[in-house]
Short mmCIF file of C-alpha atoms and ligand atoms in Angstrom, two decimals:
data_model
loop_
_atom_site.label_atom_id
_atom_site.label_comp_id
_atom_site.label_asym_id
_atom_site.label_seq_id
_atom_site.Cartn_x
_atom_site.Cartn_y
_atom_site.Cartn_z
CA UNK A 1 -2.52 38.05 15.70
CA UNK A 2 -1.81 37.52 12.13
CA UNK A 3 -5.14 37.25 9.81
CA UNK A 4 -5.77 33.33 9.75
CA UNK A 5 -4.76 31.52 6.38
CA UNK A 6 -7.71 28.83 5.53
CA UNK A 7 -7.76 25.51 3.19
CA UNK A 8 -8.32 26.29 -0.45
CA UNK A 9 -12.02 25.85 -1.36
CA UNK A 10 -13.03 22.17 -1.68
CA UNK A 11 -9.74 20.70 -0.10
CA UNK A 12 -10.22 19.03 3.12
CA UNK A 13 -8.15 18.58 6.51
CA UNK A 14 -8.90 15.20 7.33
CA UNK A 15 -8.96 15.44 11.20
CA UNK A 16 -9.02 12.91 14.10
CA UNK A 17 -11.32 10.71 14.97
CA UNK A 18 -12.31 10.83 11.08
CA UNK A 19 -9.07 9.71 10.04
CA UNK A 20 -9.22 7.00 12.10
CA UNK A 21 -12.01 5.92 9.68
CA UNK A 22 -9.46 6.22 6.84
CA UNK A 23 -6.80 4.25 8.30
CA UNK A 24 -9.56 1.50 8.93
CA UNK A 25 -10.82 1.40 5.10
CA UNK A 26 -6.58 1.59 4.28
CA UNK A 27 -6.02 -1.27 6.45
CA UNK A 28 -8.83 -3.21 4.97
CA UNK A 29 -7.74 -2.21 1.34
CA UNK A 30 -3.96 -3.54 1.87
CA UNK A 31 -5.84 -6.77 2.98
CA UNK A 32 -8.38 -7.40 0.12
CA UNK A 33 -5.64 -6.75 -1.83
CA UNK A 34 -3.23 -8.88 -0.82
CA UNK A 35 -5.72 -11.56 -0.88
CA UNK A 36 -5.49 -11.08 -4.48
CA UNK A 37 -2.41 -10.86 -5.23
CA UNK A 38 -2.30 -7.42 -6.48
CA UNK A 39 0.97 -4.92 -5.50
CA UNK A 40 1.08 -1.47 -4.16
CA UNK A 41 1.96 1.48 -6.68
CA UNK A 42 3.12 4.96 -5.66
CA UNK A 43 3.62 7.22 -8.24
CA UNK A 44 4.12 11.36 -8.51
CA UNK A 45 1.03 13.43 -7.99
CA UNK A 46 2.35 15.76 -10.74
CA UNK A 47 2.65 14.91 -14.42
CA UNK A 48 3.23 16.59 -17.83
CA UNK A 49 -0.46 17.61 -18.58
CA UNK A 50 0.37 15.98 -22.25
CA UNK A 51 -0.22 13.01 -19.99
CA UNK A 52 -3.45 13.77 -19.31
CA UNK A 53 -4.46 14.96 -22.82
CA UNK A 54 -3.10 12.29 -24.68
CA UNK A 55 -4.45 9.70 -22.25
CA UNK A 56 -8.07 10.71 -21.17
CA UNK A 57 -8.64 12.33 -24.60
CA UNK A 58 -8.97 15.95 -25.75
CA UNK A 59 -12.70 15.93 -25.58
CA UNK A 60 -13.27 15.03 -21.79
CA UNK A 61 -14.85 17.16 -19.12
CA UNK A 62 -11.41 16.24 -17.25
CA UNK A 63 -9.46 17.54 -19.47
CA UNK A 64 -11.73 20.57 -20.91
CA UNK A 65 -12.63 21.88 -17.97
CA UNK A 66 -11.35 20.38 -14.67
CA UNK A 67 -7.41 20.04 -14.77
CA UNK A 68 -5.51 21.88 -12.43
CA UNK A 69 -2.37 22.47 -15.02
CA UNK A 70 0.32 25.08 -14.79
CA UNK A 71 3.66 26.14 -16.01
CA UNK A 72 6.71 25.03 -13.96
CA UNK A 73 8.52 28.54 -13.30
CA UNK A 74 11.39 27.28 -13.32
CA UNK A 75 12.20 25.55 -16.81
CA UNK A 76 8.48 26.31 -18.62
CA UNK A 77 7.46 22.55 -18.76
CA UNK A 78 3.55 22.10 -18.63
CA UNK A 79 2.53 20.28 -15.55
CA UNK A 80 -1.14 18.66 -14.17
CA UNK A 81 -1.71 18.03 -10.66
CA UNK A 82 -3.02 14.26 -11.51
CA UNK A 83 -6.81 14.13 -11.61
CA UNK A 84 -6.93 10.38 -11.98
CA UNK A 85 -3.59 8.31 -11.88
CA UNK A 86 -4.64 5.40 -14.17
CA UNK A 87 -2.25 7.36 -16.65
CA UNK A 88 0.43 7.95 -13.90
CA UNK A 89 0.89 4.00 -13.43
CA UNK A 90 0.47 3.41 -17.03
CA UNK A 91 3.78 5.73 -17.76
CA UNK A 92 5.32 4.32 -14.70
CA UNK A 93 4.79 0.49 -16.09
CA UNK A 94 6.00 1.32 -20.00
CA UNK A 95 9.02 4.09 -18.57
CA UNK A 96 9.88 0.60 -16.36
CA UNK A 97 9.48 -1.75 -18.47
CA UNK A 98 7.23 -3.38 -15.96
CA UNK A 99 5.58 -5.45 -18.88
CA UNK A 100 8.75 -7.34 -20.01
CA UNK A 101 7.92 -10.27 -18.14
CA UNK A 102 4.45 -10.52 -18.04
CA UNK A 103 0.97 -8.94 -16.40
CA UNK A 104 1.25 -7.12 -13.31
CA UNK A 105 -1.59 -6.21 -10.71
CA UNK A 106 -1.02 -3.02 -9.31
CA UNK A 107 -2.86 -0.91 -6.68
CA UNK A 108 -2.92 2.62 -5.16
CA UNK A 109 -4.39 5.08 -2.74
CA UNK A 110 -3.94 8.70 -2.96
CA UNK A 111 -5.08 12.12 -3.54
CA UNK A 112 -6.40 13.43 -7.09
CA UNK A 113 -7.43 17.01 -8.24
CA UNK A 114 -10.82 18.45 -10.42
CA UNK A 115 -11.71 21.57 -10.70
CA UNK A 116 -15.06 20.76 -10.01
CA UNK A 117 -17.72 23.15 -7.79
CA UNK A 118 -17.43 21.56 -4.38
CA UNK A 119 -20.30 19.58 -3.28
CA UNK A 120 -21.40 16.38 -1.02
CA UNK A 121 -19.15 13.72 -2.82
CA UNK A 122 -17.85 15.99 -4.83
CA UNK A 123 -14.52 18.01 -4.04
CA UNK A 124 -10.99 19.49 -5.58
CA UNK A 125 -8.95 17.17 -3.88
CA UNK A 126 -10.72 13.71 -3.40
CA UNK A 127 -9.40 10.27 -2.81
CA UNK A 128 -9.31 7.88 -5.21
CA UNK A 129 -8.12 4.08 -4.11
CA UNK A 130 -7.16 2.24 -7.80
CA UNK A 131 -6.81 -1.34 -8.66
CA UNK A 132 -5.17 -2.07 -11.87
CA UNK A 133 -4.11 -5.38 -14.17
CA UNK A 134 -1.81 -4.94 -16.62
CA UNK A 135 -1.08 -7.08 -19.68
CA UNK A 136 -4.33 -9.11 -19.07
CA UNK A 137 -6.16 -9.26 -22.11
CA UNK A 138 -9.43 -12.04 -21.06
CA UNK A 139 -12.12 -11.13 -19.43
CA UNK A 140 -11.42 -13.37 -16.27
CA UNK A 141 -9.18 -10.36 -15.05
CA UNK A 142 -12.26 -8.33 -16.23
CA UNK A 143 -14.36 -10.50 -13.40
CA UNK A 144 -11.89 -10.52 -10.99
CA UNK A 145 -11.15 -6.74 -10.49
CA UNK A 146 -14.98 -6.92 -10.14
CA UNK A 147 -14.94 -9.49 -7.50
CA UNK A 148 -11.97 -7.89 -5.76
CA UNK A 149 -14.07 -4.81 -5.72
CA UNK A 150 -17.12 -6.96 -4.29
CA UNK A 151 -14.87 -8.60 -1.77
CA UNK A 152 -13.77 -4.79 -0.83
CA UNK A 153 -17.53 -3.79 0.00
CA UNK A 154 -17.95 -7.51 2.02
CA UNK A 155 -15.32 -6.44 4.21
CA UNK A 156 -16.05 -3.37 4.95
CA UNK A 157 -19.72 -4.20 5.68
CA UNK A 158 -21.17 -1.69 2.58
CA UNK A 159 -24.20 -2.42 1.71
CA UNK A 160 -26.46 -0.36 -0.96
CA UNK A 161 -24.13 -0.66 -3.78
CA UNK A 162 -25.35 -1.65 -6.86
CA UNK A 163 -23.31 -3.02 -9.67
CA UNK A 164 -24.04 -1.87 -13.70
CA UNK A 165 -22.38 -3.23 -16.60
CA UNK A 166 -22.15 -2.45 -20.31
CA UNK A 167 -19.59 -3.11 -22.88
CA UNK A 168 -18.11 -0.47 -25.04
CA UNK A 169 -16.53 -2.79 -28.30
CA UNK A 170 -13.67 -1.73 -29.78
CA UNK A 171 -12.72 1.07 -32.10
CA UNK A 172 -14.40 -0.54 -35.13
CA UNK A 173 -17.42 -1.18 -33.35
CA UNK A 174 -17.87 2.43 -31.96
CA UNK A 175 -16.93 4.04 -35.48
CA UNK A 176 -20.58 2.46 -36.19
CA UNK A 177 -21.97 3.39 -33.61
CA UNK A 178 -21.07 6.89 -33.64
CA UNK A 179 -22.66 7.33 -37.04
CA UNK A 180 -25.87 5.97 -36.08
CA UNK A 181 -25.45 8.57 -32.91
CA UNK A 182 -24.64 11.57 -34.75
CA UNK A 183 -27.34 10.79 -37.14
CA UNK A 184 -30.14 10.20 -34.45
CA UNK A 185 -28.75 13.66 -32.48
CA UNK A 186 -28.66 15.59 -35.51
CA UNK A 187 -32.46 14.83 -35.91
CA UNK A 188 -33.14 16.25 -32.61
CA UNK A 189 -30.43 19.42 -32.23
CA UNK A 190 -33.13 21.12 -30.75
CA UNK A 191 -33.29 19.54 -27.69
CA UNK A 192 -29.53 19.12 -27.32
CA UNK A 193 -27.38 21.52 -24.61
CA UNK A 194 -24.04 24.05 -25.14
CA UNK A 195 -22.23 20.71 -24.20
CA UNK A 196 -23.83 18.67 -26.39
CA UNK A 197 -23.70 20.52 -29.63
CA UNK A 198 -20.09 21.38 -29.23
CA UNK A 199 -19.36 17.20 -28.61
CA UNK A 200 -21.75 16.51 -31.17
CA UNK A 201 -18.92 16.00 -33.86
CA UNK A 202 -16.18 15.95 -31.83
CA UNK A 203 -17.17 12.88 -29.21
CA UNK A 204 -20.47 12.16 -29.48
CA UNK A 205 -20.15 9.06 -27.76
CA UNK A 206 -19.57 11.61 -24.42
CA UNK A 207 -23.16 13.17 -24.72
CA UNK A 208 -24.59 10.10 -23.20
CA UNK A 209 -22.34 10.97 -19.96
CA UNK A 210 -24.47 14.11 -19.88
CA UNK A 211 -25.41 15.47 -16.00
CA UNK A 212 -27.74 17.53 -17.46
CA UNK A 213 -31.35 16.36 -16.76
CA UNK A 214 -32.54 17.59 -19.56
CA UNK A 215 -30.79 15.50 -21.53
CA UNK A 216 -32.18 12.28 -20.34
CA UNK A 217 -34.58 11.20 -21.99
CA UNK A 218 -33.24 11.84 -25.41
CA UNK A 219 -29.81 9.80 -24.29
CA UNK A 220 -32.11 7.06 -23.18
CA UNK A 221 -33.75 6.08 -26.21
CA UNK A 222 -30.32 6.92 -28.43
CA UNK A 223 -28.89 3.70 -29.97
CA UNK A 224 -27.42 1.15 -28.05
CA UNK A 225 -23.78 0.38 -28.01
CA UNK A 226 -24.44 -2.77 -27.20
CA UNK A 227 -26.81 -3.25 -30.58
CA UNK A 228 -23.39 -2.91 -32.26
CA UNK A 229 -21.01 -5.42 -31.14
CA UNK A 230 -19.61 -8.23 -33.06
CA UNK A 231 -19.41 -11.89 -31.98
CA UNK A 232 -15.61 -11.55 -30.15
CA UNK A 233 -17.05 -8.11 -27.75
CA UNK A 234 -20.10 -10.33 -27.00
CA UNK A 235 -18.14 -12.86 -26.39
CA UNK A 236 -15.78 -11.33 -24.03
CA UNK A 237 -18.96 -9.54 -22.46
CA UNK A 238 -20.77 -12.60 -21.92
CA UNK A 239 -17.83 -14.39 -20.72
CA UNK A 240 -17.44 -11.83 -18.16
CA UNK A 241 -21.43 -12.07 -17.10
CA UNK A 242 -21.01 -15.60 -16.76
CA UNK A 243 -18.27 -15.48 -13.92
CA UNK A 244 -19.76 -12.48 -12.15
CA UNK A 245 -23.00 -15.05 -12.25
CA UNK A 246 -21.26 -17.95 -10.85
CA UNK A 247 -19.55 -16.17 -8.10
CA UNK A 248 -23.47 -14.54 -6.83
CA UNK A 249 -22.11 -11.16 -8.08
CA UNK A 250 -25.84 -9.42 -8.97
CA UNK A 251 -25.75 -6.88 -11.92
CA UNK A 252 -27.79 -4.49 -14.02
CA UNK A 253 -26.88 -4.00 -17.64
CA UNK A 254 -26.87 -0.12 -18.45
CA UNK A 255 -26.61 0.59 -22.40
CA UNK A 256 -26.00 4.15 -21.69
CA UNK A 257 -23.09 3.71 -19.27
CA UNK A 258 -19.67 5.10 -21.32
CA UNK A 259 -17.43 6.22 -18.63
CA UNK A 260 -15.86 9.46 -18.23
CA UNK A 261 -12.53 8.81 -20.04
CA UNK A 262 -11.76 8.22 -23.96
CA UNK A 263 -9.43 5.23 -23.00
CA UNK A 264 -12.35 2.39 -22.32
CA UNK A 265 -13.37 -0.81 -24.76
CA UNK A 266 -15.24 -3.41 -23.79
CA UNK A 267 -16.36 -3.73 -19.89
CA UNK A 268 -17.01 -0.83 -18.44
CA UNK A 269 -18.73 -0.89 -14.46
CA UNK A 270 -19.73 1.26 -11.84
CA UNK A 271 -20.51 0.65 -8.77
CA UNK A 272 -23.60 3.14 -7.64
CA UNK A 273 -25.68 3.61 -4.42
CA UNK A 274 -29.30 5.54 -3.91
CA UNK A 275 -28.02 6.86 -0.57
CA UNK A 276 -25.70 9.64 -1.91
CA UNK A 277 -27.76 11.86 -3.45
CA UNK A 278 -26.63 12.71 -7.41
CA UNK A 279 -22.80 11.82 -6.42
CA UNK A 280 -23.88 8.06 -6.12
CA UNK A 281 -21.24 6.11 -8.32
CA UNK A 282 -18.47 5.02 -5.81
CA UNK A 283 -16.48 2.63 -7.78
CA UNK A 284 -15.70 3.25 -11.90
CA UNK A 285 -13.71 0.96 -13.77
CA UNK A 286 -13.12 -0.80 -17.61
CA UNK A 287 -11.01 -2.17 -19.85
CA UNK A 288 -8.25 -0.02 -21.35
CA UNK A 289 -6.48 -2.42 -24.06
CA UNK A 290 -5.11 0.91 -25.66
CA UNK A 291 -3.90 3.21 -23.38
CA UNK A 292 -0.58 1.66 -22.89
CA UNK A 293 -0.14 1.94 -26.81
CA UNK A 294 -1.18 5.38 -27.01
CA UNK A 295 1.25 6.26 -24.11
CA UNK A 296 4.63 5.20 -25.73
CA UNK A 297 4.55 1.57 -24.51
CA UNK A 298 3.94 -1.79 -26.32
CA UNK A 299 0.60 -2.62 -26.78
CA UNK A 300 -0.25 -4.58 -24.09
CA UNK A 301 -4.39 -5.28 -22.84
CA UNK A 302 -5.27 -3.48 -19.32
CA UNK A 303 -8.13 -3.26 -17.17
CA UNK A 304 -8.89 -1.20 -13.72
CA UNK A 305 -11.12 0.60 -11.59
CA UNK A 306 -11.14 3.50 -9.17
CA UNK A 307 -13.12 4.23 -6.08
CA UNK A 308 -14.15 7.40 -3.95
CA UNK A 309 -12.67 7.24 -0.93
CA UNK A 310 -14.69 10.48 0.31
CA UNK A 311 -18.04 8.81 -0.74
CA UNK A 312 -17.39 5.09 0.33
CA UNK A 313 -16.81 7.08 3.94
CA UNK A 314 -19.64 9.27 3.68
CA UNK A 315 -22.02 5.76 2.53
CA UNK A 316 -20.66 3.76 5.46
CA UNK A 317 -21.19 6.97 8.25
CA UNK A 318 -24.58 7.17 5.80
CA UNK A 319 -25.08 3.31 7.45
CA UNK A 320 -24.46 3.91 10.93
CA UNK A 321 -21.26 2.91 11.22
CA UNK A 322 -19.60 3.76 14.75
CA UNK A 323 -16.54 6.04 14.38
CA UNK A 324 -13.49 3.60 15.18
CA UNK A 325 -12.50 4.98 18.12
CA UNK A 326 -9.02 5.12 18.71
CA UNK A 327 -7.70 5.07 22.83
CA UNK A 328 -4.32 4.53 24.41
CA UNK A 329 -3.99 1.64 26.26
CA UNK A 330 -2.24 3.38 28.77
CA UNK A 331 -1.74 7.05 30.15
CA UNK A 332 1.28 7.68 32.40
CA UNK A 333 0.25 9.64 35.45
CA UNK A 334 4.35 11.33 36.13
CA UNK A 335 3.23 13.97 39.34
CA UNK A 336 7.48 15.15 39.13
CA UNK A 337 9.27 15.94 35.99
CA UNK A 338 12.41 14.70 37.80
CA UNK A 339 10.94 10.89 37.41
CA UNK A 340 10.96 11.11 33.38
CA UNK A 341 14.41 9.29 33.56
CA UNK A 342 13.43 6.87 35.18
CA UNK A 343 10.08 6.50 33.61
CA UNK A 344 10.43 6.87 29.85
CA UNK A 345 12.52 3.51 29.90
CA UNK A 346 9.36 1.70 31.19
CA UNK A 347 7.21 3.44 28.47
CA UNK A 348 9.30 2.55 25.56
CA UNK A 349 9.28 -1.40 26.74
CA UNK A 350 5.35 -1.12 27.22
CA UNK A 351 5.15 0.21 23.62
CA UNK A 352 7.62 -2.55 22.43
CA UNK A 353 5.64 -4.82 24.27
CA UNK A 354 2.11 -3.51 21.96
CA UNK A 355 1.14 -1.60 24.72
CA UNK A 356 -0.35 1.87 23.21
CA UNK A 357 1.11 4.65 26.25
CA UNK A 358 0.02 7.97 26.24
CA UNK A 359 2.25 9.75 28.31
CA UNK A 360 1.37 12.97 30.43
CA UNK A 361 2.87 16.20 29.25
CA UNK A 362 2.15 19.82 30.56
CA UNK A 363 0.91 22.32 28.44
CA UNK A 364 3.57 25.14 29.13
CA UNK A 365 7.33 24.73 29.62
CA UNK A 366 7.09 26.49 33.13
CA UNK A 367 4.68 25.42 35.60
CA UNK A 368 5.67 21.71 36.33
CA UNK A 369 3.90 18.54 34.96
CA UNK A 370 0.52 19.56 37.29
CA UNK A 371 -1.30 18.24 39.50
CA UNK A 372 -2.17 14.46 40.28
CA UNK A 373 -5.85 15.76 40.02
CA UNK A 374 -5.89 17.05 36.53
CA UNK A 375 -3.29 14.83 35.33
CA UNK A 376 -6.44 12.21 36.28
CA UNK A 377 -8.75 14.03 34.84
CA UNK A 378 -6.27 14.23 31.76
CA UNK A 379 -6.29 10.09 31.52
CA UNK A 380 -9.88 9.95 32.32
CA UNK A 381 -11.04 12.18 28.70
CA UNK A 382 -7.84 10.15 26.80
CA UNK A 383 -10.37 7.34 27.04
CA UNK A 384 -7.03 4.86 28.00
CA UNK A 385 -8.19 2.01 29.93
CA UNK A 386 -5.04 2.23 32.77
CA UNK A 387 -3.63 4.61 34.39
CA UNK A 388 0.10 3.92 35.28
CA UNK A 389 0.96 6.32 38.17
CA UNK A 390 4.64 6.77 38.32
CA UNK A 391 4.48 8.75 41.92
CA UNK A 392 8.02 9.06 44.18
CA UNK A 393 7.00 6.58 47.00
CA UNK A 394 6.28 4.13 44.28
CA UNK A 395 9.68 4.93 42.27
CA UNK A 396 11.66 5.11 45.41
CA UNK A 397 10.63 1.42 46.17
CA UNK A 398 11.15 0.47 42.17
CA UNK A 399 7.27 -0.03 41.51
CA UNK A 400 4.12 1.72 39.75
CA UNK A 401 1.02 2.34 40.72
CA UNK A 402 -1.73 0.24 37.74
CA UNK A 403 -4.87 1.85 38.38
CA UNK A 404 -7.95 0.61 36.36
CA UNK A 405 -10.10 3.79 34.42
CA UNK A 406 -12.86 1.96 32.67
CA UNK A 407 -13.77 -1.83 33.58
CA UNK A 408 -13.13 -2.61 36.51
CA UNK A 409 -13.62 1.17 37.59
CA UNK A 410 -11.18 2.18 40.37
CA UNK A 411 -8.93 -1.33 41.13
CA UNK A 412 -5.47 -0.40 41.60
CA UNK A 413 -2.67 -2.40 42.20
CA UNK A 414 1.05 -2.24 42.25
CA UNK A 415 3.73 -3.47 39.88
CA UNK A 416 7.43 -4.29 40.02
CA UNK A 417 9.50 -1.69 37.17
CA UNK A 418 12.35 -4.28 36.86
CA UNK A 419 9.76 -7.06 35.78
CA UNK A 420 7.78 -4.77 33.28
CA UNK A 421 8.02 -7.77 31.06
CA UNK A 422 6.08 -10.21 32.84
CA UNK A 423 2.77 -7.97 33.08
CA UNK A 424 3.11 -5.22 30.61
CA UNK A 425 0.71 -7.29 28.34
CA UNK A 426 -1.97 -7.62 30.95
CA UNK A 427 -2.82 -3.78 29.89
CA UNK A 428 -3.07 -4.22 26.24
CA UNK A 429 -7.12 -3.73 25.87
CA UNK A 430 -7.15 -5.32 22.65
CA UNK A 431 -6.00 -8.63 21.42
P1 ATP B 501 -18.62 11.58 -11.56
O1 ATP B 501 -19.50 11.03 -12.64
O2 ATP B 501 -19.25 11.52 -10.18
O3 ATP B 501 -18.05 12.92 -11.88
P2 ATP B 501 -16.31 10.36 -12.67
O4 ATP B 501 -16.84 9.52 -13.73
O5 ATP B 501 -15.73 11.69 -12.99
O6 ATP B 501 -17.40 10.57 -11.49
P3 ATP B 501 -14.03 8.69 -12.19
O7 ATP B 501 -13.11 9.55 -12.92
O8 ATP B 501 -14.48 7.42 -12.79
O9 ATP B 501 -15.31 9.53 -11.76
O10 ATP B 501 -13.45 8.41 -10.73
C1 ATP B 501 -13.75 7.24 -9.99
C2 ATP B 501 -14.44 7.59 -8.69
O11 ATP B 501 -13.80 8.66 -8.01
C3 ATP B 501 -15.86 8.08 -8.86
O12 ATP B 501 -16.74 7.03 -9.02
C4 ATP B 501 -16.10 8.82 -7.57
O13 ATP B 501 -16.43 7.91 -6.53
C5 ATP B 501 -14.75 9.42 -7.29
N1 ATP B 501 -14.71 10.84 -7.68
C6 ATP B 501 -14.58 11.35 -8.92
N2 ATP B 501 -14.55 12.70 -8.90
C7 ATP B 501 -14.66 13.05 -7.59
C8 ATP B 501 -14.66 14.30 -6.88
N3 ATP B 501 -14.52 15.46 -7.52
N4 ATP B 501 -14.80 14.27 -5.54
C9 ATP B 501 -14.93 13.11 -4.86
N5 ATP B 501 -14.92 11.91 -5.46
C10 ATP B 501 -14.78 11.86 -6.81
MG1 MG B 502 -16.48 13.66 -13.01
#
């Protein structure tokens, strides 16, 4: 046998039953959504990396350190597999012109790539589901991405989260701010990291995103973002505090949370839980009122958030969440391979019909479909609730055999083929 070829380090399979735990939070996603009125978005999963650069900023640990970019061989253009696609849609709505008429609320699900070192919660291809509202500029689209993202964790029973909630200004704002920031790190270089000193004049603002331990108590008592706003940011922040308020939405206010990307101003959230260990923020978002500038596009206001698909997953199995378990309805019992004319027919009404059917097949091409016995023992571990037995006495006389596997354990009766119709529904297990 050939050597075997593996997965490339921190890039999962996603395997049944566990996808069936996907599909669930998908399913629920397209419905919260919906609810709100916000569209699905599919856009490519590689970009020009000037993309990236120009739209996350230089001075990221995305973009220093965690892009997968490379050069196509083809025609030499410099590509990204996307690590976040908040950029993606933004091209997508200004190369579309999506704007011309007025905001749209977009959403969308898909995989994203860091170069990160593979952890729990943490991994090289990852999941990110995205809401996004563009050419909103008041902070009641602010509030109701949040609420969207609270309705989100309703449905899907998650519990633990926390919300936190800070407000970065605007441009003006933060030029202030970073003086008073470089000024109080330069008095303490000494206890600054490699990472630190080289963002020190570069993006100082990005220190206080720091990882590093070490570096938390000095970020803590650094000055306050939030010390700097004018009257319109604390408006718009307050504004935003108010709704979340009267809808019951409970928040923390966290002066050191900045966000991992250049593009934020004002609102900035996360959504964190205690039950994931260090990778414990499951849901990042802000507002973005340049980005669509800075990518070609007329300015136009825009706010969004992303969540981890891989660590809302891991926090609901973290709860005790039971596995969805997916079973057929129905498995077709066929003891001669000389019936499957006869029988597939029947099948394909029963699955018309919302019946799941999972029909027998043999493993190898030679030996026959197999016996009754293990074809049984087949629809017994398929978990289906009915076994159809398709048999030749039965055939000959037009009818199948409807043996119950589960409830019920044993009952068998038979069924007329030409009036499939009438009781194919009586099998479907679920409403
Ligand atoms: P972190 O601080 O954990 O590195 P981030 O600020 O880089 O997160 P965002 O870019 O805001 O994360 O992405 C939004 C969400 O996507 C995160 O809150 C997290 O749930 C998820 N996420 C980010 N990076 C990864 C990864 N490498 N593996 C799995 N999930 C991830
Ligand atoms: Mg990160």
């Amino acid at each position: 046998m050939a050597d075997k070829l593996t997965a490339v380090k921190g890039m999962n399979d996603i395997l049944p039953p566990d996808s069936a735990r996907w599909e669930a939070l998908e399913n629920a996603v397209r419905h919260v959504m919906h609810l709100h009125a916000y569209r699905n978005i599919r856009t490519p999963i590689v970009e020009p990396t000037a993309l990236f650069v120009r739209g996350l900023g230089e001075v990221t640990d995305i973009v220093e350190k965690e892009m997968y970019s490379f050069e196509d061989r083809l025609n030499g253009e410099q590509l990204t597999l996307r690590p976040e696609a908040t950029a993606g849609v933004v091209r997508a709505a200004v190369e579309h012109n999506m704007l011309y008429d007025g905001g749209k609320r977009l959403y969308y699900m898909g995989p994203m790539f860091r170069h990160e070192r593979p952890q729990r919660g943490r991994y090289r291809q990852f999941h990110q589901i995205g809401a996004e509202a563009l050419g909103f500029g008041g902070p009641e689209v602010d509030a109701e991405l949040i609420l969207l993202a609270h309705a989100l964790w309703q449905t899907l029973g998650l519990k633990d989260v926390r919300l936190e909630l800070n407000s970065l200004g605007q441009p003006p704002e933060r030029k202030q701010h970073r003086a008073a920031l470089i000024a109080y790190f330069e008095q303490h270089q000494d206890q600054l990291d490699e990472d630190a000193k080289r963002r020190l004049h570069s993006n100082p603002l990005r220190i206080l995103d720091s990882k590093n331990p070490a570096m938390k108590a000095l970020n803590e008592a650094a000055p306050k973002l939030l010390d700097f706003l004018g009257p319109e940011s604390l408006a718009h922040f307050n504004a935003v505090r108010a709704m979340l308020d009267a809808n019951g939405v409970a928040y923390s206010i966290n002066p050191r949370l900045v966000r991992g990307m250049d593009y934020y101003n004002l609102t900035v959230f996360e959504f964190i839980t205690e039950r994931l260990g260090s990778q414990g923020t499951v849901c990042g978002g802000g507002r973005y009122d340049d980005l669509v500038a800075e990518i070609g596009g007329k300015p136009a206001p825009a706010v969004g958030w992303a969540l981890g698909v891989e660590r809302v997953l891991e926090l609901l199995k973290e709860q005790g969440d039971a596995t969805a378990e997916l079973v057929p309805d129905v498995y077709a019992i066929i003891p001669e391979a000389s019936a499957l004319p006869q029988v597939l027919p029947v099948l394909q009404t029963l699955r018309q019909m919302g019946v799941s059917v999972q029909m027998h097949a043999p493993s190898g091409a030679v030996e026959g479909m197999g016996s009754m016995k293990s074809q049984f023992k087949k629809a017994d571990s398929s978990g289906a609730h009915f076994a159809l037995v398709f048999g030749p006495d039965e055939l000959a006389q037009g009818q199948v055999t409807v043996k119950a596997l589960r409830d019920g354990q044993g009952a068998q009766r038979t069924a007329s083929l030409s009036e499939v119709s009438a009781w194919g529904h009586t099998l479907q297990s679920r409403a």
